[in-house]
PDB file of C-alpha atoms in Angstrom:
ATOM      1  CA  UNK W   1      22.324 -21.816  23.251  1.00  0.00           C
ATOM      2  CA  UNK W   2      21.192 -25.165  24.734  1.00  0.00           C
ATOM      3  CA  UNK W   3      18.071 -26.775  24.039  1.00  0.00           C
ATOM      4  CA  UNK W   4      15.147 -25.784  26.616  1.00  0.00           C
ATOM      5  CA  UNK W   5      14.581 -29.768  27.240  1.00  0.00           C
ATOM      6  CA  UNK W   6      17.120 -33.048  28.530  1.00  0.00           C
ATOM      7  CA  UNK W   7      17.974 -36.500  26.534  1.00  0.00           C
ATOM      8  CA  UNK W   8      15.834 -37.998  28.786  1.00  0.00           C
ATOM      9  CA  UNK W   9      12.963 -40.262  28.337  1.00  0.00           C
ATOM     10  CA  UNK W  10       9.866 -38.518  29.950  1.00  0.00           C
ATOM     11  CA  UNK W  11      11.404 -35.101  27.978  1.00  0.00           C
ATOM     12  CA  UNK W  12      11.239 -36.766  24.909  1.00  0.00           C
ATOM     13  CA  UNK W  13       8.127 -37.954  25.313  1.00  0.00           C
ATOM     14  CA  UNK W  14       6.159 -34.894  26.010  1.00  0.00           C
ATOM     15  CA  UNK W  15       7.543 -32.823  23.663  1.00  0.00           C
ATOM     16  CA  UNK W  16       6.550 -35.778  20.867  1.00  0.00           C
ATOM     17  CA  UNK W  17       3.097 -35.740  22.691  1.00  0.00           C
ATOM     18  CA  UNK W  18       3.267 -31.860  22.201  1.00  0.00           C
ATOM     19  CA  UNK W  19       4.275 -32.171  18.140  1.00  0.00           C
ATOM     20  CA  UNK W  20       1.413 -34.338  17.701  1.00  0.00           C
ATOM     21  CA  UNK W  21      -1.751 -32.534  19.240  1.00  0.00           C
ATOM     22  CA  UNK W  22      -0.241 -29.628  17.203  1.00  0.00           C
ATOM     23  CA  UNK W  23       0.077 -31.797  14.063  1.00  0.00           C
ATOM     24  CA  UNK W  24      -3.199 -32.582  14.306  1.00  0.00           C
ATOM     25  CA  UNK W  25      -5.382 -29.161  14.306  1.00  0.00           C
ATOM     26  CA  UNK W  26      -2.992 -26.068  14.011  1.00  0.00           C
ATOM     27  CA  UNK W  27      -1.959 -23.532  11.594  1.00  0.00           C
ATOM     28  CA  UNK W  28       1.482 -24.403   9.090  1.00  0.00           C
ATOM     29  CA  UNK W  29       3.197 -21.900  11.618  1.00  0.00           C
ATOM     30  CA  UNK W  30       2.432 -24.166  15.077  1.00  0.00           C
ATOM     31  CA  UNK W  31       3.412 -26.934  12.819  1.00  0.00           C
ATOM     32  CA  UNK W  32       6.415 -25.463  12.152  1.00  0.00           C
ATOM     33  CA  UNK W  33       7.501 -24.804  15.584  1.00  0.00           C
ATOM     34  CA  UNK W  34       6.197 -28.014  16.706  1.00  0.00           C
ATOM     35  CA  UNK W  35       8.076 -29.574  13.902  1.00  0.00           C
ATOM     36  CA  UNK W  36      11.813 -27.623  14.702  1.00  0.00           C
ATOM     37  CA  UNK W  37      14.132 -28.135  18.093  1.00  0.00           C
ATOM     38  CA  UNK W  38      13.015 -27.062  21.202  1.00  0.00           C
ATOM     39  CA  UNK W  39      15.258 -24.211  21.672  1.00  0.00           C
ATOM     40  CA  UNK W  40      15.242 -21.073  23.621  1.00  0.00           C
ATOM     41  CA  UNK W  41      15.402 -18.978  20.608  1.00  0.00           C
ATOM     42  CA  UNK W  42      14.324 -18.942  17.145  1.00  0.00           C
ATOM     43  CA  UNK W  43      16.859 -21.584  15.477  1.00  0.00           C
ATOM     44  CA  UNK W  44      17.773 -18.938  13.007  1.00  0.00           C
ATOM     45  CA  UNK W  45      20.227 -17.288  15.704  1.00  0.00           C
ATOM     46  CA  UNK W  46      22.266 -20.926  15.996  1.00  0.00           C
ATOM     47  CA  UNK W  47      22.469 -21.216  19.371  1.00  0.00           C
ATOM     48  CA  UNK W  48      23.993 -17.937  20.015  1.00  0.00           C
ATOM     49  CA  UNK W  49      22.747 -16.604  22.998  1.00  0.00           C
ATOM     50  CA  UNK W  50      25.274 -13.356  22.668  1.00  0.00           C
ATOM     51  CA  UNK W  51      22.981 -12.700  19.645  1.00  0.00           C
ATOM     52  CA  UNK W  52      19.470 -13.058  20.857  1.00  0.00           C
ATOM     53  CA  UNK W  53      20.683 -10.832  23.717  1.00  0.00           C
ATOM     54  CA  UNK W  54      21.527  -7.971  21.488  1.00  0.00           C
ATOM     55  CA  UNK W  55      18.698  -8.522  19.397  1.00  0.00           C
ATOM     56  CA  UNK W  56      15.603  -8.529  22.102  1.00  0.00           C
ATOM     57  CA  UNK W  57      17.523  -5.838  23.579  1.00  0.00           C
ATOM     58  CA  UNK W  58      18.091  -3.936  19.982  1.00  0.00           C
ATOM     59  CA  UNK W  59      13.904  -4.266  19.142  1.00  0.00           C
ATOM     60  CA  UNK W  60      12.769  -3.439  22.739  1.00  0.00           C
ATOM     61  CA  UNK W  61      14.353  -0.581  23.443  1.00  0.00           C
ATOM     62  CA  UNK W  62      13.748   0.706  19.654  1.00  0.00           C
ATOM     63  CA  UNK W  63      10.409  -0.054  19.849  1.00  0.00           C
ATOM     64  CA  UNK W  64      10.212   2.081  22.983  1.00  0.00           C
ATOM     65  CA  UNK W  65      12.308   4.758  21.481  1.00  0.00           C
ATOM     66  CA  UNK W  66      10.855   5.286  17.967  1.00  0.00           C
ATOM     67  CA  UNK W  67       6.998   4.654  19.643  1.00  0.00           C
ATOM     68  CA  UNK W  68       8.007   7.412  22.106  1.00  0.00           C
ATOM     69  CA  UNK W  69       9.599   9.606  19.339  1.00  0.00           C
ATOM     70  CA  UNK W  70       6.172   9.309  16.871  1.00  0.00           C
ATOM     71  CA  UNK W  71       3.796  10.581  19.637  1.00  0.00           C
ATOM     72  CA  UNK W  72       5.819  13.632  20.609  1.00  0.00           C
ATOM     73  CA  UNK W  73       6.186  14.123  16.172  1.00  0.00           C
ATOM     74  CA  UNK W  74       2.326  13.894  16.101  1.00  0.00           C
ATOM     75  CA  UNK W  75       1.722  15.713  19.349  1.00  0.00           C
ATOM     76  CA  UNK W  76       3.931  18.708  17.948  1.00  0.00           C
ATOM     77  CA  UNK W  77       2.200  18.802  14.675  1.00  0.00           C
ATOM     78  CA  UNK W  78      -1.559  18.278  15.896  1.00  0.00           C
ATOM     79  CA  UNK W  79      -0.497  21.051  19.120  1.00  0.00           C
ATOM     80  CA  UNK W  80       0.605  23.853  16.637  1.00  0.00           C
ATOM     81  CA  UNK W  81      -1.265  23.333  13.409  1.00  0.00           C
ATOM     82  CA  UNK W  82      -2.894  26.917  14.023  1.00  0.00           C
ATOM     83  CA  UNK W  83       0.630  28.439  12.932  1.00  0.00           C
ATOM     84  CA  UNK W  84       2.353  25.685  11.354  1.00  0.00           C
ATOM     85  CA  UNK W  85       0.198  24.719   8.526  1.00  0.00           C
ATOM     86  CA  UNK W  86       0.765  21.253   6.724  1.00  0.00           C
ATOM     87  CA  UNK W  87       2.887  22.691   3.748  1.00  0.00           C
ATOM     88  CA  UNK W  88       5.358  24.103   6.360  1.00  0.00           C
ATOM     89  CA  UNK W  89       8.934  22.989   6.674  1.00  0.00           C
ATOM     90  CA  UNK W  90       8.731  22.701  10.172  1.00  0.00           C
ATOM     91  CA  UNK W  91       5.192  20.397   9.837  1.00  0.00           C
ATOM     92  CA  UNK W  92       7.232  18.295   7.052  1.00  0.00           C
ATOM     93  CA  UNK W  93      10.174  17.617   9.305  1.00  0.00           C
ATOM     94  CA  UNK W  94       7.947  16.787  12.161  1.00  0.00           C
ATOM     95  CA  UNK W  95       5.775  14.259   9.588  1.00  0.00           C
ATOM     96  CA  UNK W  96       8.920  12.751   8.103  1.00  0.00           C
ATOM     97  CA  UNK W  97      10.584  11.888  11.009  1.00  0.00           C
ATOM     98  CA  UNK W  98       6.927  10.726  12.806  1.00  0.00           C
ATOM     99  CA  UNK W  99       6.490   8.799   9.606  1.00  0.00           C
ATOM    100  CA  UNK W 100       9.907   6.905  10.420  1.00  0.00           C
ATOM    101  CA  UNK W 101       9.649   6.561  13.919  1.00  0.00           C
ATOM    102  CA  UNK W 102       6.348   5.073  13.631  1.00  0.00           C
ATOM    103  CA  UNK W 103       7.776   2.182  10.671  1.00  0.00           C
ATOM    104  CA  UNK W 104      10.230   1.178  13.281  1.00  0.00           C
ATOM    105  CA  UNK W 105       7.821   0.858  16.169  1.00  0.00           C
ATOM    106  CA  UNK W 106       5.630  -1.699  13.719  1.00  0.00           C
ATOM    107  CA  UNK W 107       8.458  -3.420  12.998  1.00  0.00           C
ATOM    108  CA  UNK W 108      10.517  -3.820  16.235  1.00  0.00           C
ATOM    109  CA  UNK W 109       7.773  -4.200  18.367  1.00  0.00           C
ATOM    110  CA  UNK W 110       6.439  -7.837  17.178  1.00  0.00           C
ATOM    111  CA  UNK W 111       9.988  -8.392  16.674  1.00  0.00           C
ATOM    112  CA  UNK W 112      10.772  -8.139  20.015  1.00  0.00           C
ATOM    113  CA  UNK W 113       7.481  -9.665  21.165  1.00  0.00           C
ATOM    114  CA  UNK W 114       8.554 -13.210  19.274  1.00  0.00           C
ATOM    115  CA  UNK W 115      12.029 -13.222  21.031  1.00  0.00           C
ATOM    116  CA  UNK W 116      10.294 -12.129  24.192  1.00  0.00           C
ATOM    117  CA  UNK W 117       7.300 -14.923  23.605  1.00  0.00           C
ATOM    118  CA  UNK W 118       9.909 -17.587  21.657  1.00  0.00           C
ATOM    119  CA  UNK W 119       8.771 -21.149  23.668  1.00  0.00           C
ATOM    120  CA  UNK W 120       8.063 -24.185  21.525  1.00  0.00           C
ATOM    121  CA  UNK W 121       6.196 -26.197  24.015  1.00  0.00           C
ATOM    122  CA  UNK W 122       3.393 -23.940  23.020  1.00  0.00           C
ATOM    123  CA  UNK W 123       3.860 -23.832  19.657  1.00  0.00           C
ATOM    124  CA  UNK W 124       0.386 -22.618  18.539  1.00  0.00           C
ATOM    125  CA  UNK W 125       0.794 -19.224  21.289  1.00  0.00           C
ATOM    126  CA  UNK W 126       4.673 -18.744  19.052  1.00  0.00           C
ATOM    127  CA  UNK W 127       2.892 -19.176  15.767  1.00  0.00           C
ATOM    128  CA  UNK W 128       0.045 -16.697  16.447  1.00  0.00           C
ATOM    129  CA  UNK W 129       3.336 -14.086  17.293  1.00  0.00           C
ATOM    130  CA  UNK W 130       5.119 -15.181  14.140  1.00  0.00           C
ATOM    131  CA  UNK W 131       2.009 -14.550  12.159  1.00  0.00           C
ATOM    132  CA  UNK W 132       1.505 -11.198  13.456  1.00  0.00           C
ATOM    133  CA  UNK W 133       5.067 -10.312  12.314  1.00  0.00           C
ATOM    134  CA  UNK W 134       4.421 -11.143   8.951  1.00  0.00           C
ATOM    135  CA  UNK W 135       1.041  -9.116   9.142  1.00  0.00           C
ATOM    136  CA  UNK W 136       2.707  -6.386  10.127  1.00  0.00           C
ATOM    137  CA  UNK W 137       5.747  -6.007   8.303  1.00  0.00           C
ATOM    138  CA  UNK W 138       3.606  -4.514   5.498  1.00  0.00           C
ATOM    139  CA  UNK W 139       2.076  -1.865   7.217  1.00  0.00           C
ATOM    140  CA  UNK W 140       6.086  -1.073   8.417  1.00  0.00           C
ATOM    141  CA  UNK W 141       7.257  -0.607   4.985  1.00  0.00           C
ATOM    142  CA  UNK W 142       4.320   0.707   3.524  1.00  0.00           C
ATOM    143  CA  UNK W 143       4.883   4.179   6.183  1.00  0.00           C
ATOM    144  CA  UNK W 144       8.613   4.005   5.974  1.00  0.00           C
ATOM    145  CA  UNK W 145       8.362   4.319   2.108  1.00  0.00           C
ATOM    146  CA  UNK W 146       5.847   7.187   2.268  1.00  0.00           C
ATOM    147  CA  UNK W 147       8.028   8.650   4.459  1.00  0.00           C
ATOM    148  CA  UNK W 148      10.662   7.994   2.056  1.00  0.00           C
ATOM    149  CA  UNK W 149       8.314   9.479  -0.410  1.00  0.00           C
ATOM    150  CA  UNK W 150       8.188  12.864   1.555  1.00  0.00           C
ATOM    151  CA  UNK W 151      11.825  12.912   2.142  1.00  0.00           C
ATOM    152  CA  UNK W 152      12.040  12.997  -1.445  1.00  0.00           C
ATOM    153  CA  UNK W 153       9.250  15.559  -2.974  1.00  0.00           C
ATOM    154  CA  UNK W 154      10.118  17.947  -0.395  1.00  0.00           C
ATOM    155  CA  UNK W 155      13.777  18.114  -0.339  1.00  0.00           C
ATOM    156  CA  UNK W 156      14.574  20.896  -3.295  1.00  0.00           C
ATOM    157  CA  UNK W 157      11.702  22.815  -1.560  1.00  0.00           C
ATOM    158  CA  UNK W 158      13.316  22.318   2.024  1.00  0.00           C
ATOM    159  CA  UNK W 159      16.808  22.620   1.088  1.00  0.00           C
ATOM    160  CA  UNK W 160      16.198  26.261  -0.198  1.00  0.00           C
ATOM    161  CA  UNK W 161      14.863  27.058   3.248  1.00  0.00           C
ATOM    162  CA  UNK W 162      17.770  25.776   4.853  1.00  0.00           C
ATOM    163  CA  UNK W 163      19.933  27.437   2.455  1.00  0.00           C
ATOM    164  CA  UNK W 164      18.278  31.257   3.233  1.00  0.00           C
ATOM    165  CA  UNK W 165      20.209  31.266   7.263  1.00  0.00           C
ATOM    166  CA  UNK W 166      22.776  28.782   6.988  1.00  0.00           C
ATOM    167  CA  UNK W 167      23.178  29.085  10.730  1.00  0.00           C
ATOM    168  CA  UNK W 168      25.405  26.090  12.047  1.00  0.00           C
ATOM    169  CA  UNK W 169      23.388  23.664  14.673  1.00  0.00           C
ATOM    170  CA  UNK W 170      24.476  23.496  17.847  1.00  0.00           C
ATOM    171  CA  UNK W 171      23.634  19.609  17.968  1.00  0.00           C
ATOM    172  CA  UNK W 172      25.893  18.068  21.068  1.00  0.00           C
ATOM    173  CA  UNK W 173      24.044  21.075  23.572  1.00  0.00           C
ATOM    174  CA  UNK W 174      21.021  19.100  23.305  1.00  0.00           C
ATOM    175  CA  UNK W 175      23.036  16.173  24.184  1.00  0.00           C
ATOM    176  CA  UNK W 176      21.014  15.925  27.568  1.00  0.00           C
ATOM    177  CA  UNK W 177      17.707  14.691  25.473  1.00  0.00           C
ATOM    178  CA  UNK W 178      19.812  11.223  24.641  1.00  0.00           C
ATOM    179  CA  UNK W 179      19.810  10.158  28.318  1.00  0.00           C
ATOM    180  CA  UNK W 180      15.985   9.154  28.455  1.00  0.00           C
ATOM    181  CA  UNK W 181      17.125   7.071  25.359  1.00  0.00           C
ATOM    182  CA  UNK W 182      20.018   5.515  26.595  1.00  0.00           C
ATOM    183  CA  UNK W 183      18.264   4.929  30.188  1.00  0.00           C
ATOM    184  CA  UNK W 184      15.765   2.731  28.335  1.00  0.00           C
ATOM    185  CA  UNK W 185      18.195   0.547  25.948  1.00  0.00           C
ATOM    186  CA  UNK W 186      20.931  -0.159  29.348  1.00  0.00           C
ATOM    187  CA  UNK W 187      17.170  -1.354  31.120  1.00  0.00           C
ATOM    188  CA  UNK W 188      16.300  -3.455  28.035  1.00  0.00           C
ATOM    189  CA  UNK W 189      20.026  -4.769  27.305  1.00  0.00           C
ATOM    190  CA  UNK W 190      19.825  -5.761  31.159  1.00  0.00           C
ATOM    191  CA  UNK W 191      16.582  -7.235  31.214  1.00  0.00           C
ATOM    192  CA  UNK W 192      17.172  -9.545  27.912  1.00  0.00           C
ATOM    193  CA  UNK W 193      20.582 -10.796  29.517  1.00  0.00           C
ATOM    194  CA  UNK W 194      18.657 -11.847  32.512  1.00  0.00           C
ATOM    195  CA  UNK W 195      15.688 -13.628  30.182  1.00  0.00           C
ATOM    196  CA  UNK W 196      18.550 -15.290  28.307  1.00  0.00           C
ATOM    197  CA  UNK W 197      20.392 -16.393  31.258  1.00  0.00           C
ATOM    198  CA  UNK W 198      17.342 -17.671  32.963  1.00  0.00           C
ATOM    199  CA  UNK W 199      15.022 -19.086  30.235  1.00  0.00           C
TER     200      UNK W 199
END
């Protein structure tokens, strides 16, 4: 991936007239932006624009995915908790896989909002992205391990349920639920080739 700015003169002087406002009263993130190359991308993906395609495509469309998934989890629970009580199998599988949705959503969604907001000319804007990352990468693996947790505690209790009808699942006849899914990462695979090709 190229650098967002020319060799020339008037290029290199506004982006050293940009460093040095920032230098002067900005957090150690703008400072770090400021500081780097003025690239189109993170520098971490090396100029590979292949990569930041499938990676602003990967966290968009899982962010829209596992977001969508954790409201229908917790709209199932809250809609039959009259029958399906919290200690329920059902209620455990629709918490645990709520629970996991919801970690990814945290997580790819400021992902995907750095790659989408990535511009070093306005370094302190980047930072403030890059900052909320960091603030919420805890509260992403803080759910997924309780999640973990209940995967865990209620396995020997849910494996004995499984194990009184071992009915086979007829997985691939609900095949037609993936096409919402797959709709939204070909939109978000197609949008983040056309922000890489025109940034």
């Amino acid at each position: 991936m190229l650098p967002s700015t020319g060799t020339g003169r008037p290029d290199r002087a506004r982006a050293q007239t940009l460093k040095d406002s920032i230098m002067n009263n900005s957090s150690f993130a703008a400072q770090a932006v400021a500081k780097g190359p003025m690239t189109l991308a993170p520098p971490s993906f090396n100029g590979h624009g292949w990569l930041v395609v499938l990676n602003l495509a990967g966290f968009t469309a899982g962010f829209v995915i596992a977001l969508m998934l954790a409201i229908k989890m917790a709209r199932d629970i809250w809609r039959n908790r009259q029958h399906d009580k919290l200690h329920h199998p059902v209620t455990v599988w629709r918490a645990f896989g709520g629970a996991v949705s919801f970690a990814m959503a945290v997580r790819f969604g400021p992902a995907a909002m750095v790659l989408w907001g990535w511009d070093p000319e306005k370094a302190a804007s980047t930072a403030w992205l890059l900052t909320l990352q960091r603030m919420t990468d805890p509260i992403a693996f803080t759910i997924g391990l309780l999640a973990l947790a209940l995967f865990e505690i209620s396995g020997r209790g849910m494996a004995d349920h499984l194990k009184r009808e071992p009915l086979p699942l007829r997985i691939w006849a609900r095949r037609d639920q993936l096409k919402r899914p797959v709709c939204i990462t070909l939109l978000s695979l197609i949008a983040a080739i056309g922000m890489v090709s025109t940034r």
